[in-house]
PDB file of C-alpha atoms and ligand atoms in Angstrom:
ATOM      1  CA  UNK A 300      75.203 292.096  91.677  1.00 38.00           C
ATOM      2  CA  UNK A 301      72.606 294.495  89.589  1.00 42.00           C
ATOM      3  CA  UNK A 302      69.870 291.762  89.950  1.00 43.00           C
ATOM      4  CA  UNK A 303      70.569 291.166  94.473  1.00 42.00           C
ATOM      5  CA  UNK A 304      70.601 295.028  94.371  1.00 43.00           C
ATOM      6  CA  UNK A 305      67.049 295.641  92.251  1.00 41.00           C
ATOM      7  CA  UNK A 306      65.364 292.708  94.713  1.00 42.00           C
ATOM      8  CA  UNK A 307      66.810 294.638  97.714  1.00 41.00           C
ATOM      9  CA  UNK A 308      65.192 297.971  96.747  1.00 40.00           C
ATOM     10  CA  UNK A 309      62.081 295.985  95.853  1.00 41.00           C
ATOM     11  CA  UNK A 310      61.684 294.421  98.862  1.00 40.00           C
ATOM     12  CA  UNK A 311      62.722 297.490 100.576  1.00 40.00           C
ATOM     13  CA  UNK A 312      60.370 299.440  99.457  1.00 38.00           C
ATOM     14  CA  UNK A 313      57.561 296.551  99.533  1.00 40.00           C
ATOM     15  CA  UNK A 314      58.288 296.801 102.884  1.00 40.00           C
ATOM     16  CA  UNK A 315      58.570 300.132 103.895  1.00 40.00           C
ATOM     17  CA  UNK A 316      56.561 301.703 102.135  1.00 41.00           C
ATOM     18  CA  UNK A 317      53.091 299.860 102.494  1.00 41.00           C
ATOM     19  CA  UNK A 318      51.714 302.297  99.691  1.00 42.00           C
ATOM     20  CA  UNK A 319      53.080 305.737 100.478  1.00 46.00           C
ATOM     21  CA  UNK A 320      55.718 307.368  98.342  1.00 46.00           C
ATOM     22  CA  UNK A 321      57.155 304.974  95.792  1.00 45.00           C
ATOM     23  CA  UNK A 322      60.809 303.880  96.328  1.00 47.00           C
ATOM     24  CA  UNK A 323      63.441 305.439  94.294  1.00 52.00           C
ATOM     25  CA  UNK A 324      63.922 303.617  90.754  1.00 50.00           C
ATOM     26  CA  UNK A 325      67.341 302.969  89.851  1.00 50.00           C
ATOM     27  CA  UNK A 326      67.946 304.330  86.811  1.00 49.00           C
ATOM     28  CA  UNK A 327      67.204 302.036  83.641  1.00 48.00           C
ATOM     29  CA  UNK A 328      70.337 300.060  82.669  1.00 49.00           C
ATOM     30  CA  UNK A 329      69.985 299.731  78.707  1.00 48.00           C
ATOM     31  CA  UNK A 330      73.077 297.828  78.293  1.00 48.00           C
ATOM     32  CA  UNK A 331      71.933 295.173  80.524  1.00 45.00           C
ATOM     33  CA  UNK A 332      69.295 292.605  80.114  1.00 46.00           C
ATOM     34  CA  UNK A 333      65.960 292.908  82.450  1.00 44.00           C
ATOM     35  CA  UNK A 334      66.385 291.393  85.961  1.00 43.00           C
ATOM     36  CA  UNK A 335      63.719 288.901  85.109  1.00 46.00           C
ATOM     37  CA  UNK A 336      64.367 288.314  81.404  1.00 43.00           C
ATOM     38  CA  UNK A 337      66.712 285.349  79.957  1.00 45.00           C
ATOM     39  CA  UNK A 338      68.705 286.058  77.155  1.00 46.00           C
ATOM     40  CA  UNK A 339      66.780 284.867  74.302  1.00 46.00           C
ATOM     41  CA  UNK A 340      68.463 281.789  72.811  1.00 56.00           C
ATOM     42  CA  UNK A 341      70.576 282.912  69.513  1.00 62.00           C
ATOM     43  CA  UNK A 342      72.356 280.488  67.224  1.00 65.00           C
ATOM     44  CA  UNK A 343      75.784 281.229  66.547  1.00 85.00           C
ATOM     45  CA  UNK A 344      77.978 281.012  63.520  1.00 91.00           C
ATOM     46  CA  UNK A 345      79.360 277.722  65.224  1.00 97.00           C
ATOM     47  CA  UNK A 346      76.072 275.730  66.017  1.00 97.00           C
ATOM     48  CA  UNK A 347      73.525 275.072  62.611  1.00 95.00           C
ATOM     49  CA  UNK A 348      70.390 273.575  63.103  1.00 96.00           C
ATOM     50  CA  UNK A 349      68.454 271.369  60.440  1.00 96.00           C
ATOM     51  CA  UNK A 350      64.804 271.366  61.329  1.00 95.00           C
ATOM     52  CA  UNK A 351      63.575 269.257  58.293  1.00 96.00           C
ATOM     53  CA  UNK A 352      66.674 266.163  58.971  1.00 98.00           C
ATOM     54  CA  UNK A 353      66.500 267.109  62.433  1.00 98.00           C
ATOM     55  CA  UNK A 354      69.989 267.512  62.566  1.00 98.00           C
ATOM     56  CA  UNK A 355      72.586 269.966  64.882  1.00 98.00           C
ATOM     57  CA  UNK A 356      76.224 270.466  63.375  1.00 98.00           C
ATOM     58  CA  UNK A 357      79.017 271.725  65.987  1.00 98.00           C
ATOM     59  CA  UNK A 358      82.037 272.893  65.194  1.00 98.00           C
ATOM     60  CA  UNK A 359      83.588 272.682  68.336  1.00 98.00           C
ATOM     61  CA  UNK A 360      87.355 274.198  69.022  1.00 98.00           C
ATOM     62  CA  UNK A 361      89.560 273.051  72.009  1.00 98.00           C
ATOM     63  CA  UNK A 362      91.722 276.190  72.778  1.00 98.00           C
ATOM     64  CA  UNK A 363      90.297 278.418  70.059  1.00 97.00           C
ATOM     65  CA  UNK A 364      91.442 281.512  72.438  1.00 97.00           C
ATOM     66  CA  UNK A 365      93.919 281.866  75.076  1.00 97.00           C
ATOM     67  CA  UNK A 366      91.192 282.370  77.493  1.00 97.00           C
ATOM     68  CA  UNK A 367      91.396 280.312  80.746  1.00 97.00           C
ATOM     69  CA  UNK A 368      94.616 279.212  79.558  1.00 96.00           C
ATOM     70  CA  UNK A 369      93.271 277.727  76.537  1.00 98.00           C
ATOM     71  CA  UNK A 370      91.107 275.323  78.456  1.00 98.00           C
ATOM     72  CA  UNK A 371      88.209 276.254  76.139  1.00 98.00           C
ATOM     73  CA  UNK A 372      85.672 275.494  73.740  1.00 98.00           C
ATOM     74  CA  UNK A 373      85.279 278.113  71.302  1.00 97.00           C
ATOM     75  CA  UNK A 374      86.488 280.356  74.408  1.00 97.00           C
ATOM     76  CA  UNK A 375      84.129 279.720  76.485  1.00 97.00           C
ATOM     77  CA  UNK A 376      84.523 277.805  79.887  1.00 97.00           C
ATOM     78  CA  UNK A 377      83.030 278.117  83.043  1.00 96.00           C
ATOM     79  CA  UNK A 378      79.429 277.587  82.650  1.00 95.00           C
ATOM     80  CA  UNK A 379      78.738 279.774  79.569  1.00 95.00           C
ATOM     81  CA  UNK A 380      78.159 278.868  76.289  1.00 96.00           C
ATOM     82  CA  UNK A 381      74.736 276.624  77.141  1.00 97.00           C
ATOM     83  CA  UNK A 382      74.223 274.833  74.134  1.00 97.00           C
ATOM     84  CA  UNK A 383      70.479 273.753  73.511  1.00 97.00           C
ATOM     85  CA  UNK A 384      69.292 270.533  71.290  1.00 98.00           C
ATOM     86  CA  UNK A 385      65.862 269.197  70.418  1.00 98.00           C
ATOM     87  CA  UNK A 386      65.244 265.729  71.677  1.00 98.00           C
ATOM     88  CA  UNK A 387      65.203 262.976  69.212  1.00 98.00           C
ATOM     89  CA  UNK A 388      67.904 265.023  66.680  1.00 98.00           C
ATOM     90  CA  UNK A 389      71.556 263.573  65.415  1.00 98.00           C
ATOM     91  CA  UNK A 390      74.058 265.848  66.590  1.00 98.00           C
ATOM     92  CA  UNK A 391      77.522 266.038  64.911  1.00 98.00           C
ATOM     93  CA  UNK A 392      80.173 267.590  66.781  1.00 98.00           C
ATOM     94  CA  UNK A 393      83.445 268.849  64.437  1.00 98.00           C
ATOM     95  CA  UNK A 394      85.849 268.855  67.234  1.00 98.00           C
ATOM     96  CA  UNK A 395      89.537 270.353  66.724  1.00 98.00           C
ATOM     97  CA  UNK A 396      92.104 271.278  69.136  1.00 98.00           C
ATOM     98  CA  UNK A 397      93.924 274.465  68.401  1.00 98.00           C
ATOM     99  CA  UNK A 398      95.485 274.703  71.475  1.00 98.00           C
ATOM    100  CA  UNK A 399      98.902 275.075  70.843  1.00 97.00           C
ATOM    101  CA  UNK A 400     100.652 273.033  73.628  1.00 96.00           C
ATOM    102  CA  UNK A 401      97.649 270.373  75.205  1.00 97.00           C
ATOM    103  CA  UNK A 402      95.509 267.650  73.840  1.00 98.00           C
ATOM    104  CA  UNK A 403      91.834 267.918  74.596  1.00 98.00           C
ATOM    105  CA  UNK A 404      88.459 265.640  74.288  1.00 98.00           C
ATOM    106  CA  UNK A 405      85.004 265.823  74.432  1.00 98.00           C
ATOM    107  CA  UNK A 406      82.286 263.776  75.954  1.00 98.00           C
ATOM    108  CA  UNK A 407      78.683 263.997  76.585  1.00 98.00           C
ATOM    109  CA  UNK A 408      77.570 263.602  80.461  1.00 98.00           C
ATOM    110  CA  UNK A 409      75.778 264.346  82.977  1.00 96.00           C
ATOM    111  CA  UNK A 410      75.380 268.250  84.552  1.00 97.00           C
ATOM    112  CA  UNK A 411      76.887 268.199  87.960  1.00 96.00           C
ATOM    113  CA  UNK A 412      77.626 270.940  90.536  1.00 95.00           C
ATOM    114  CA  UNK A 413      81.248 271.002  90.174  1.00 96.00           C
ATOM    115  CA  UNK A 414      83.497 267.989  88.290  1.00 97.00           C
ATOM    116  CA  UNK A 415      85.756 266.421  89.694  1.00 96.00           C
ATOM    117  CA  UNK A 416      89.347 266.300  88.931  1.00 96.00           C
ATOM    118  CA  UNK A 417      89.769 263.124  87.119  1.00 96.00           C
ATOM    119  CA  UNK A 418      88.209 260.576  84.971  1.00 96.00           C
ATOM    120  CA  UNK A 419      89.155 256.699  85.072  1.00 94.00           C
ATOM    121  CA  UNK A 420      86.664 255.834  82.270  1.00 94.00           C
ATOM    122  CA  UNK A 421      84.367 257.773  81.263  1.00 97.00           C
ATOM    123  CA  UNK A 422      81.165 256.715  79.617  1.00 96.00           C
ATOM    124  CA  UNK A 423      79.160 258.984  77.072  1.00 97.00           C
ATOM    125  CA  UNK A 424      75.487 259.055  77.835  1.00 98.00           C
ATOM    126  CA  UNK A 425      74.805 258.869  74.323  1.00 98.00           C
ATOM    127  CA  UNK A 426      76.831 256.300  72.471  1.00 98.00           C
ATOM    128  CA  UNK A 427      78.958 257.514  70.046  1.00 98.00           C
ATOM    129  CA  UNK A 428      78.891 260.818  72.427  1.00 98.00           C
ATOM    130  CA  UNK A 429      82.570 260.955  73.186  1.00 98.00           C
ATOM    131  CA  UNK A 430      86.197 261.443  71.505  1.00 98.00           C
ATOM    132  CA  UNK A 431      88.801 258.942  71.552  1.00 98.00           C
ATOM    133  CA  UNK A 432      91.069 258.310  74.196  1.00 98.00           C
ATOM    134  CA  UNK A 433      89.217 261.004  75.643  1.00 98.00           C
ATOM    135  CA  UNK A 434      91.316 261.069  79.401  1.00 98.00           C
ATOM    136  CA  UNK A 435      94.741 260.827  77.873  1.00 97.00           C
ATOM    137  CA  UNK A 436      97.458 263.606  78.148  1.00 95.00           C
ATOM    138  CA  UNK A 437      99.242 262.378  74.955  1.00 97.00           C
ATOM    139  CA  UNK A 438      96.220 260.090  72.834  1.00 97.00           C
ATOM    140  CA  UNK A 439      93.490 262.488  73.349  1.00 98.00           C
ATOM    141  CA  UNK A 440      92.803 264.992  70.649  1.00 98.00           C
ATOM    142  CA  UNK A 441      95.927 266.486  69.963  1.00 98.00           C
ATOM    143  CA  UNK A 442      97.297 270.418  68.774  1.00 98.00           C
ATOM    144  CA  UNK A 443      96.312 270.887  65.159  1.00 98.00           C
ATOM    145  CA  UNK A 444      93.860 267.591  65.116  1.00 98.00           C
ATOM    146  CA  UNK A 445      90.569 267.310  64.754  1.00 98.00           C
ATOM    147  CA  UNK A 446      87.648 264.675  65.308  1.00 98.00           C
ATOM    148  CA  UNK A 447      83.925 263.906  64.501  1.00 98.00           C
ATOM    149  CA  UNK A 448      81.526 262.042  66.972  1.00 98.00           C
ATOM    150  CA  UNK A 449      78.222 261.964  66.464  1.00 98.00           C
ATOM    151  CA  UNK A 450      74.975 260.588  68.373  1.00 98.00           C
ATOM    152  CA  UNK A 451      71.503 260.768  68.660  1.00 98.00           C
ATOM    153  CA  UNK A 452      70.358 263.237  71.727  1.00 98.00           C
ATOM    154  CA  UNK A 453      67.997 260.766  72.753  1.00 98.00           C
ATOM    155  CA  UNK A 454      66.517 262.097  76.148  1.00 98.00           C
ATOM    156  CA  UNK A 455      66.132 265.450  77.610  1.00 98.00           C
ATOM    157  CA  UNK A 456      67.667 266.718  80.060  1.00 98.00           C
ATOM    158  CA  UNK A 457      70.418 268.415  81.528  1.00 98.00           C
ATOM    159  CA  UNK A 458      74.112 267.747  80.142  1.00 98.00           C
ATOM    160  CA  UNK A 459      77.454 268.732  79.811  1.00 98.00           C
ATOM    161  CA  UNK A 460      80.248 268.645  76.715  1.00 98.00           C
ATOM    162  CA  UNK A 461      82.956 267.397  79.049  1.00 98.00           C
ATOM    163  CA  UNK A 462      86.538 267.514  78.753  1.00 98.00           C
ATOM    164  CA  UNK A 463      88.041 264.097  80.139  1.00 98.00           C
ATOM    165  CA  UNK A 464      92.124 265.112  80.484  1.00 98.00           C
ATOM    166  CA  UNK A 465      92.777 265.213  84.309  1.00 97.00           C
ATOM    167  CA  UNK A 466      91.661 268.649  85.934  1.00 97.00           C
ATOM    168  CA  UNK A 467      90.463 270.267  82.979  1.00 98.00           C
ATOM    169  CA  UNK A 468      86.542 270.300  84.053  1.00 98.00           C
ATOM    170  CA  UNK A 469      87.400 271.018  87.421  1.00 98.00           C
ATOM    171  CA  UNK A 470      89.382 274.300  86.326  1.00 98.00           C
ATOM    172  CA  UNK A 471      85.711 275.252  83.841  1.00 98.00           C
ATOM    173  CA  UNK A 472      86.374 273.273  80.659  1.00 98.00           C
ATOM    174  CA  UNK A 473      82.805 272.425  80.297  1.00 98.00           C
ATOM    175  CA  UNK A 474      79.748 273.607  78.491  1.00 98.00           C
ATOM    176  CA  UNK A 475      75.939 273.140  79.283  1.00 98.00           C
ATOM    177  CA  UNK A 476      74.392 270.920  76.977  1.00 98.00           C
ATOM    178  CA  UNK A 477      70.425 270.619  77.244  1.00 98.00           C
ATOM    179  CA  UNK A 478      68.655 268.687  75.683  1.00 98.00           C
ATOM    180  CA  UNK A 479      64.890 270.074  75.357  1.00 98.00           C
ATOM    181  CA  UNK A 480      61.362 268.191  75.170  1.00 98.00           C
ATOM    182  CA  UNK A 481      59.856 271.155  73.415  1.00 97.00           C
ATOM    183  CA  UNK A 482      61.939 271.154  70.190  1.00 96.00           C
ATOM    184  CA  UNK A 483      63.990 274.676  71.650  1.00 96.00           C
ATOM    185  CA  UNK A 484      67.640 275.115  70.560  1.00 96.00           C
ATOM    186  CA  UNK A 485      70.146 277.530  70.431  1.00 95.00           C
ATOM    187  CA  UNK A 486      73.038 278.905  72.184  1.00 95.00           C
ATOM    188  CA  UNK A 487      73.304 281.446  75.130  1.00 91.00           C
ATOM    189  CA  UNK A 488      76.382 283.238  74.183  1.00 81.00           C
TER     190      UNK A 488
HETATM  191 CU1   CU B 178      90.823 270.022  77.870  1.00 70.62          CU
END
């Protein structure tokens, strides 16, 4: 909302004033990041990078949070969260499931508009890149278990940590996974 209203003024005023009186500023927002400024890319306590083995660790949590009725990783869902990997490095994701009443999974795929509401058989797009039984209500990941997959993030590109059990990516259990070509990584909380 901030950033529509700041390009409205701006392009009010471009266009009104045609170098007369300057249109009004809104005030400065400190608590809010500049309109044409990304969050710069921060690594949380979850998400360790090893330059020199070119390695990434995740410790990944199904449910961590009663947020979106526990149909989260590390609580976020929805889009946030966008996890960033360097091309070429191992990744190892610690994945546990501390939801108290639903099993879970994880799988690398591909970024898509929305996800659809089911899986049949999912394939990881880097092997090794998914959890067992990944689309099962009872066999997936379980309350109080845990798993480790790991793979190689072999291309860039544009990803997602997918969970498989039916409707939980459509309702937002997802997170952005890129994979960069410039060696960038991090997490945008
Ligand atoms: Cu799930």
């Amino acid at each position: 909302m901030r950033i529509k209203a700041l390009s409205a003024a701006l392009i009010f005023g471009l266009a009104a004033c045609g170098g007369d009186e300057p249109a009004d500023q809104p005030a400065p927002d400190t608590d809010a990041p500049a309109a044409d400024q990304a969050p710069a890319a921060q690594d949380a306590d979850w998400f360790q990078v090893d330059e020199d083995a070119q390695t990434v660790t995740i410790d990944l949590v199904a449910g961590s949070s009663n947020a979106n009725n526990y149909w989260n990783y590390n609580g976020l869902y929805g889009g946030d969260g966008e996890i960033t990997v360097p091309e070429g490095f191992t990744v190892t994701i610690n994945f546990s499931n501390q939801d108290p009443g639903m099993g879970h999974s994880v799988g690398i795929g591909e970024a898509q508009a929305t996800y659809p509401a089911s899986y049949s058989s999912p394939e990881p797009v880097f092997e090794g890149g998914m959890s067992s039984n990944p689309t099962s209500m009872t066999e997936s990941t379980m309350p109080g278990e845990s798993e480790t997959i790991t793979f190689v993030a072999e291309t860039a590109g544009e990803y997602a940590l997918i969970c498989y059990v039916t409707g939980h990516a459509a309702n937002g259990m997802i997170l952005p996974f890129i994979v960069s070509d410039d060696g960038s990584h991090g997490v945008q909380m």
